[in-house]
XYZ file of C-alpha atoms in Angstrom:
489
model
C 18.058 3.530 -13.849
C 18.204 0.271 -11.877
C 14.677 -0.710 -10.750
C 15.342 -0.354 -7.003
C 16.798 3.158 -7.501
C 14.695 4.617 -10.317
C 12.053 6.205 -8.079
C 14.458 7.116 -5.275
C 17.533 8.630 -6.910
C 17.912 11.403 -9.453
C 20.765 13.049 -11.293
C 20.984 16.782 -10.523
C 22.982 18.769 -13.117
C 24.418 21.565 -10.957
C 25.981 24.522 -12.722
C 26.557 25.579 -16.314
C 28.945 22.762 -17.266
C 26.689 19.977 -16.013
C 23.607 21.573 -17.582
C 25.403 21.812 -20.946
C 26.477 18.155 -20.725
C 22.939 17.142 -19.819
C 21.574 18.975 -22.854
C 23.995 17.018 -25.068
C 23.191 13.661 -23.470
C 19.501 14.168 -22.754
C 18.192 11.698 -25.323
C 20.559 8.992 -24.093
C 19.644 9.563 -20.434
C 15.938 9.412 -21.278
C 16.507 6.179 -23.192
C 18.212 4.717 -20.126
C 15.357 6.042 -17.933
C 17.694 8.035 -15.714
C 15.606 10.428 -13.654
C 16.894 14.037 -13.831
C 15.891 16.937 -11.593
C 16.882 20.560 -12.135
C 17.806 23.054 -9.436
C 14.610 25.022 -10.049
C 12.530 21.827 -9.773
C 14.177 21.055 -6.443
C 12.934 24.355 -5.043
C 9.834 24.956 -7.170
C 7.561 22.387 -5.531
C 8.159 23.582 -1.974
C 5.206 24.007 0.352
C 7.439 24.859 3.315
C 10.774 26.625 3.593
C 12.433 27.990 6.724
C 14.191 31.182 5.658
C 15.366 31.836 9.205
C 15.000 28.873 11.592
C 14.232 29.758 15.180
C 11.489 30.097 17.761
C 9.249 32.870 19.055
C 6.006 33.759 20.797
C 3.073 36.019 20.039
C -0.602 36.324 19.191
C -1.184 34.553 15.869
C -2.610 37.056 13.365
C -3.306 37.137 9.627
C -2.298 40.429 7.984
C -2.795 41.614 4.434
C -0.464 44.617 3.852
C -3.092 46.143 1.560
C -5.754 46.170 4.320
C -5.460 48.722 7.171
C -5.486 47.334 10.691
C -3.674 47.292 14.016
C 0.074 47.383 13.331
C 2.071 44.264 14.114
C 4.289 44.274 17.181
C 6.919 42.102 18.827
C 4.058 40.341 20.648
C 2.562 39.013 17.394
C 3.295 35.987 15.233
C 2.119 37.211 11.844
C 0.867 35.368 8.778
C 1.315 37.609 5.742
C -0.912 36.815 2.777
C 1.346 39.124 0.740
C 4.972 39.938 1.491
C 4.953 43.429 3.042
C 6.951 46.420 1.791
C 7.973 47.224 5.352
C 7.862 45.379 8.627
C 8.056 46.276 12.290
C 9.605 43.924 14.839
C 7.425 40.813 15.283
C 7.627 37.628 17.315
C 7.416 35.381 14.253
C 6.851 35.594 10.492
C 4.946 33.270 8.182
C 4.358 34.181 4.544
C 1.978 32.528 2.116
C 4.115 33.748 -0.786
C 7.614 32.294 -1.309
C 10.468 34.558 -0.182
C 14.096 34.837 -1.139
C 16.799 34.917 1.556
C 17.669 38.524 0.610
C 14.202 40.034 1.075
C 13.938 42.801 3.669
C 11.571 40.521 5.591
C 14.242 37.867 5.981
C 17.077 40.316 6.635
C 14.950 41.744 9.447
C 14.227 38.227 10.745
C 17.939 37.371 10.851
C 18.775 40.587 12.660
C 16.059 40.042 15.273
C 16.498 36.260 15.562
C 12.855 35.959 14.501
C 11.603 32.638 13.079
C 10.614 33.195 9.461
C 9.097 30.611 7.132
C 7.144 30.276 3.910
C 4.134 27.992 4.474
C 1.833 27.543 1.512
C -1.809 28.425 2.336
C -0.812 28.970 5.967
C -3.996 30.768 7.040
C -6.146 27.767 6.064
C -3.693 25.060 7.094
C -5.509 22.731 9.560
C -2.437 22.792 11.832
C -2.581 26.590 11.971
C -6.130 27.914 11.500
C -7.525 26.736 14.900
C -4.836 28.792 16.679
C -5.626 32.146 15.017
C -6.137 34.867 17.620
C -4.406 32.873 20.364
C -1.036 33.319 22.068
C 1.254 30.750 20.458
C 4.753 29.295 20.430
C 6.123 29.119 16.874
C 9.214 27.195 15.830
C 10.513 27.217 12.255
C 12.622 24.082 11.909
C 14.731 23.086 8.909
C 12.151 20.609 7.589
C 8.882 21.438 9.383
C 7.296 23.884 11.814
C 5.803 23.617 15.291
C 2.868 25.725 16.473
C 1.062 25.404 19.819
C -0.714 27.498 22.423
C 1.545 29.256 24.933
C 1.250 30.964 28.302
C 1.820 34.670 28.929
C 4.573 33.855 31.429
C 6.710 31.836 29.002
C 6.195 34.404 26.211
C 7.273 37.374 28.369
C 10.268 35.483 29.768
C 11.389 34.610 26.233
C 11.162 38.243 25.040
C 13.164 39.548 27.983
C 15.957 37.081 27.215
C 16.227 38.574 23.719
C 16.380 42.227 24.795
C 19.653 43.901 25.784
C 20.185 44.457 29.491
C 21.226 48.087 29.178
C 20.209 50.963 26.897
C 22.569 52.007 24.117
C 23.358 55.442 22.738
C 24.458 55.332 19.082
C 27.528 57.507 18.483
C 26.972 60.705 16.565
C 29.676 63.214 15.805
C 28.068 66.664 15.626
C 31.374 68.462 15.166
C 31.171 67.923 11.390
C 29.002 70.828 10.253
C 29.609 70.785 6.508
C 28.046 68.810 3.665
C 31.008 66.981 2.150
C 31.603 65.266 -1.211
C 32.133 61.506 -1.101
C 35.693 62.093 -2.306
C 36.461 63.486 1.179
C 34.798 60.608 3.067
C 35.621 56.993 3.866
C 34.403 54.190 6.144
C 35.810 55.978 9.189
C 33.338 58.859 8.790
C 30.284 56.778 9.742
C 29.938 58.584 13.097
C 29.202 61.867 11.303
C 27.291 60.846 8.128
C 26.099 57.293 8.865
C 27.416 53.920 7.750
C 25.538 53.897 4.427
C 27.113 57.131 3.165
C 30.516 56.221 4.622
C 30.503 52.765 3.018
C 29.488 54.154 -0.387
C 32.413 56.564 -0.095
C 34.665 53.574 0.722
C 33.266 51.705 -2.290
C 33.982 54.727 -4.468
C 37.639 54.608 -3.386
C 37.799 50.866 -4.123
C 35.886 50.574 -7.409
C 35.956 54.118 -8.815
C 33.223 56.462 -9.995
C 32.576 54.345 -13.092
C 30.935 51.745 -10.801
C 29.987 53.693 -7.652
C 27.915 56.904 -7.923
C 29.605 60.151 -6.945
C 27.773 62.374 -4.500
C 27.661 63.971 -1.062
C 27.127 63.155 2.582
C 24.773 65.373 4.603
C 25.986 65.089 8.221
C 24.004 64.370 11.390
C 24.615 67.986 12.420
C 22.048 69.202 9.856
C 19.338 66.914 11.250
C 20.226 67.872 14.828
C 20.075 71.612 14.104
C 16.693 71.171 12.404
C 15.256 69.160 15.315
C 16.506 71.651 17.929
C 15.320 74.731 16.055
C 11.762 73.333 15.885
C 11.734 72.022 19.480
C 11.058 68.506 18.174
C 13.257 66.758 20.758
C 11.135 68.193 23.583
C 7.958 67.114 21.805
C 9.319 63.588 21.386
C 10.186 63.383 25.098
C 6.607 64.355 25.935
C 4.818 61.807 23.768
C 7.266 58.996 24.647
C 6.430 59.532 28.341
C 2.663 59.249 27.707
C 1.330 55.928 29.161
C -1.111 55.524 26.237
C 1.732 55.896 23.732
C 3.842 53.358 25.609
C 1.101 50.728 25.952
C -0.961 50.921 22.747
C 0.618 50.203 19.308
C -2.268 51.956 17.525
C -1.678 55.134 19.547
C 2.055 54.961 18.819
C 1.428 54.618 15.108
C -0.979 57.600 15.064
C 1.286 59.876 17.127
C 4.342 59.016 15.030
C 2.397 59.652 11.801
C 1.492 63.130 13.074
C 5.077 63.780 14.171
C 6.478 62.868 10.742
C 3.901 65.106 9.050
C 4.972 68.064 11.171
C 8.674 67.365 10.527
C 7.989 67.522 6.790
C 6.217 70.878 7.193
C 8.685 72.579 9.570
C 11.166 75.287 8.469
C 14.854 74.474 7.999
C 17.368 76.715 9.850
C 19.057 79.219 7.548
C 22.568 77.787 8.012
C 21.350 74.312 7.039
C 19.141 75.555 4.198
C 22.083 77.392 2.618
C 24.155 74.201 2.526
C 21.293 72.191 1.012
C 20.787 74.821 -1.686
C 24.519 74.735 -2.456
C 24.458 70.932 -2.648
C 21.565 71.025 -5.117
C 23.490 73.468 -7.315
C 26.327 70.922 -7.655
C 24.082 68.685 -9.800
C 23.396 69.488 -13.462
C 20.062 71.145 -14.203
C 17.326 68.603 -14.874
C 19.068 65.697 -13.139
C 16.970 63.938 -10.460
C 18.779 63.485 -7.123
C 18.498 60.375 -4.994
C 18.434 61.137 -1.256
C 19.052 58.041 0.862
C 18.717 57.524 4.595
C 22.032 57.052 6.412
C 21.533 56.811 10.177
C 23.830 55.967 13.064
C 21.782 52.842 13.814
C 21.765 50.884 10.553
C 24.224 49.080 8.235
C 26.288 48.046 11.268
C 27.825 44.661 12.198
C 25.105 42.845 14.133
C 22.387 45.416 13.286
C 21.720 46.236 9.641
C 18.392 48.040 10.078
C 17.227 46.838 6.662
C 13.997 48.520 5.590
C 13.592 50.707 8.685
C 14.064 54.093 7.016
C 13.011 55.693 3.740
C 14.830 57.155 0.745
C 13.350 59.507 -1.836
C 14.129 60.905 -5.280
C 14.030 64.691 -5.706
C 12.755 65.532 -9.182
C 13.795 68.690 -11.084
C 10.258 70.150 -10.910
C 9.999 69.826 -7.105
C 11.749 73.062 -6.193
C 14.266 73.299 -3.355
C 15.829 70.048 -2.227
C 15.171 70.726 1.460
C 11.579 69.472 0.989
C 12.808 66.000 0.076
C 15.587 66.004 2.676
C 12.913 66.561 5.351
C 11.052 63.496 4.065
C 14.186 61.432 4.682
C 14.725 62.998 8.123
C 11.125 62.278 9.105
C 11.569 58.562 8.372
C 13.752 58.278 11.494
C 10.368 58.280 13.264
C 8.715 55.529 11.196
C 6.626 53.210 13.351
C 8.696 50.172 12.352
C 11.955 52.020 13.110
C 10.712 53.250 16.486
C 9.593 49.732 17.465
C 12.960 48.281 16.462
C 14.970 50.821 18.441
C 12.649 50.484 21.410
C 13.038 46.707 21.573
C 16.824 46.966 21.428
C 16.839 49.845 23.949
C 18.493 52.218 21.457
C 18.015 55.796 22.606
C 15.646 57.551 20.203
C 16.999 61.021 20.890
C 20.625 60.208 20.087
C 19.597 58.352 16.942
C 20.420 60.670 14.040
C 19.736 60.826 10.323
C 22.415 61.613 7.780
C 21.641 61.647 4.064
C 23.543 60.233 1.088
C 22.897 62.314 -2.047
C 23.801 61.192 -5.577
C 22.430 61.283 -9.100
C 19.345 59.104 -9.499
C 19.405 56.283 -12.033
C 16.141 56.048 -13.958
C 15.227 53.327 -16.450
C 17.691 50.780 -15.117
C 17.856 47.528 -17.084
C 18.172 45.302 -14.027
C 18.803 45.503 -10.322
C 19.410 43.146 -7.464
C 21.026 42.120 -4.225
C 23.995 39.835 -3.576
C 25.792 38.478 -0.564
C 29.490 37.746 -0.802
C 29.330 34.137 0.370
C 27.495 30.896 -0.350
C 24.736 30.818 2.322
C 23.755 27.241 1.512
C 27.118 25.500 1.806
C 30.182 27.119 3.367
C 32.396 24.418 1.839
C 31.882 25.952 -1.621
C 33.061 29.600 -1.688
C 31.015 31.885 -3.859
C 28.243 34.448 -4.063
C 24.458 34.357 -3.835
C 22.580 36.711 -6.166
C 18.990 37.800 -6.736
C 18.405 39.680 -10.010
C 15.261 41.443 -11.198
C 14.264 43.066 -14.476
C 14.122 46.857 -14.589
C 13.314 48.678 -11.357
C 11.195 45.980 -9.677
C 12.458 45.601 -6.132
C 14.270 42.540 -4.809
C 14.276 43.569 -1.177
C 10.531 44.244 -1.158
C 9.264 42.098 -4.036
C 6.027 42.657 -5.896
C 4.227 39.853 -7.692
C 7.136 39.209 -10.062
C 9.732 36.510 -9.450
C 13.469 37.273 -9.651
C 16.365 35.199 -10.907
C 17.898 33.495 -7.888
C 21.298 31.900 -8.381
C 24.587 30.855 -6.821
C 27.976 31.582 -8.325
C 30.417 29.125 -6.777
C 33.698 27.366 -7.556
C 32.254 24.091 -8.808
C 33.688 24.089 -12.341
C 35.912 21.229 -13.552
C 39.031 23.307 -12.844
C 37.636 25.054 -9.767
C 36.328 28.033 -11.736
C 33.145 29.950 -10.927
C 29.924 28.509 -12.330
C 26.289 29.564 -12.063
C 23.535 27.453 -10.492
C 20.003 28.812 -10.924
C 17.687 28.144 -7.988
C 14.822 29.820 -9.861
C 14.362 31.822 -13.041
C 12.595 35.141 -13.336
C 9.077 35.115 -14.741
C 9.786 38.492 -16.380
C 12.059 37.122 -19.152
C 11.450 34.517 -21.875
C 11.674 30.887 -20.772
C 15.213 29.547 -20.841
C 16.790 32.998 -20.575
C 18.031 34.972 -17.590
C 17.950 38.561 -16.347
C 21.730 39.017 -16.620
C 24.021 38.033 -19.474
C 27.084 35.963 -18.651
C 29.434 38.966 -19.188
C 27.286 40.945 -16.743
C 27.465 38.147 -14.170
C 31.247 38.026 -14.633
C 31.520 41.803 -14.105
C 29.379 41.578 -10.969
C 31.401 38.673 -9.580
C 34.696 40.517 -10.116
C 33.320 43.494 -8.158
C 31.962 41.251 -5.387
C 35.286 39.439 -5.109
C 37.197 42.718 -4.631
C 34.556 44.083 -2.305
C 34.629 41.043 0.008
C 38.417 41.116 0.312
C 38.504 44.863 0.953
C 35.755 45.031 3.574
C 37.131 42.043 5.439
C 40.140 44.256 6.104
C 38.013 47.327 6.846
C 35.960 45.449 9.460
C 39.034 43.534 10.719
C 37.318 40.226 9.919
C 40.107 38.465 8.005
C 39.816 35.440 10.297
C 36.022 35.288 10.348
C 34.800 32.666 7.847
C 31.195 33.839 8.275
C 31.874 37.470 7.329
C 30.092 38.677 4.211
C 28.685 41.871 2.746
C 25.122 42.506 1.590
C 25.420 44.405 -1.710
C 22.794 46.273 -3.742
C 23.635 46.694 -7.445
C 22.113 47.563 -10.822
C 22.925 47.675 -14.527
C 21.916 50.985 -16.129
C 20.437 51.621 -19.560
C 23.929 51.517 -21.106
C 24.561 48.129 -19.475
C 27.078 49.532 -16.962
C 27.365 47.998 -13.496
C 26.560 50.324 -10.580
C 27.130 49.290 -6.943
C 24.586 51.183 -4.825
C 25.479 50.134 -1.289
C 27.214 47.515 0.846
C 26.714 46.578 4.480
C 27.754 43.677 6.716
C 25.495 40.642 6.635
C 23.747 39.868 9.925
C 23.780 36.091 10.231
């Protein structure tokens, strides 16, 4: 409150204990004219935030996900007026809406080493608008950005430095020909059912079926048999060799759309269809089944593939489950997924789609994403959590704002405390999406999960290792862990 400090210093009550003390002493602090700033105020007035600092090149374009147009490519720096639900590989990302670090957009940016920043009113910013439509260099720095015109030579040289030297062929074990329950699977089965299904099976062993859904893993063999029986591999070889397909993103998008449509319409071989029918019969009548993509090129250390592929819910009135399984299989050929594999020289024909099948959870009370470390300050161990009301997505947010908070060991005795970065706009002011007992239950699960998967991935000595965890609380208030994958950082 001293005159020389009053406009320059502020007291920041960080965590539950300090916020409670501030509430008790508020009148006294106001009387003494001590300036106080909350965590949400620190972040709420931002006009710029670098979610993933870095640099890139591309043609500067403004894209509204709701308006059709040429798809974005790795040779574009894109300004999004709305945060997109999916995203192909781009040279740089600017959003006019604030993001959270756990959005699919930012997970993709981290994986691809793509600069990603929130810049308020970016498309009309006088430092940006004159460069629209031009080839630019974009740098997202910690406190500000740099944007300037660039040459074709420096842009192409930069892209080639990012790409792998040699092609890669993701492992796929086609010797496993049987749909298997999760009780028979573990992390080591990722080569036959994909890392997502294998990691959920590992979670089931760790946390039990009260927290992790029980279900089945549909192996790569089923997808491979389907593709061979319909001659789809040969068709893919033909269109991938077409010069127009290789050079024109709009042609690629159209051809891949047609290919996915035909995959969804094609017949399933009898041996595969019989297994899918048997799987469906294992679920009680009237229960919707969630069918989730589980490929051999996602959820891996160094390549998480967030948002590349699609999952679907099979409803009881939709007939045989093979219809919905084919929707999941077809998503291996999404435009954004193809572009990602192509940039990283991952062979498209050895990429394979497994499927994780479990009971669907309707009418969830809350859902969210967490990472099992403190991304803002490694000196304070903890967890970073985004929480949303109901079924609104965290990873691909709509117009609603989630709770965003840290749980770290900053209590007076070194205990976990909660620091809210922002509060959800879907709950009454002063309240939060999760109750404190729910946060405690989530933290206990995250603590066990981090310790276990450090051993699984042989990362006990890696201080940067963390898992990206999707969770929910159902209508009965029970915690459900949906998936876990290594963080790409």
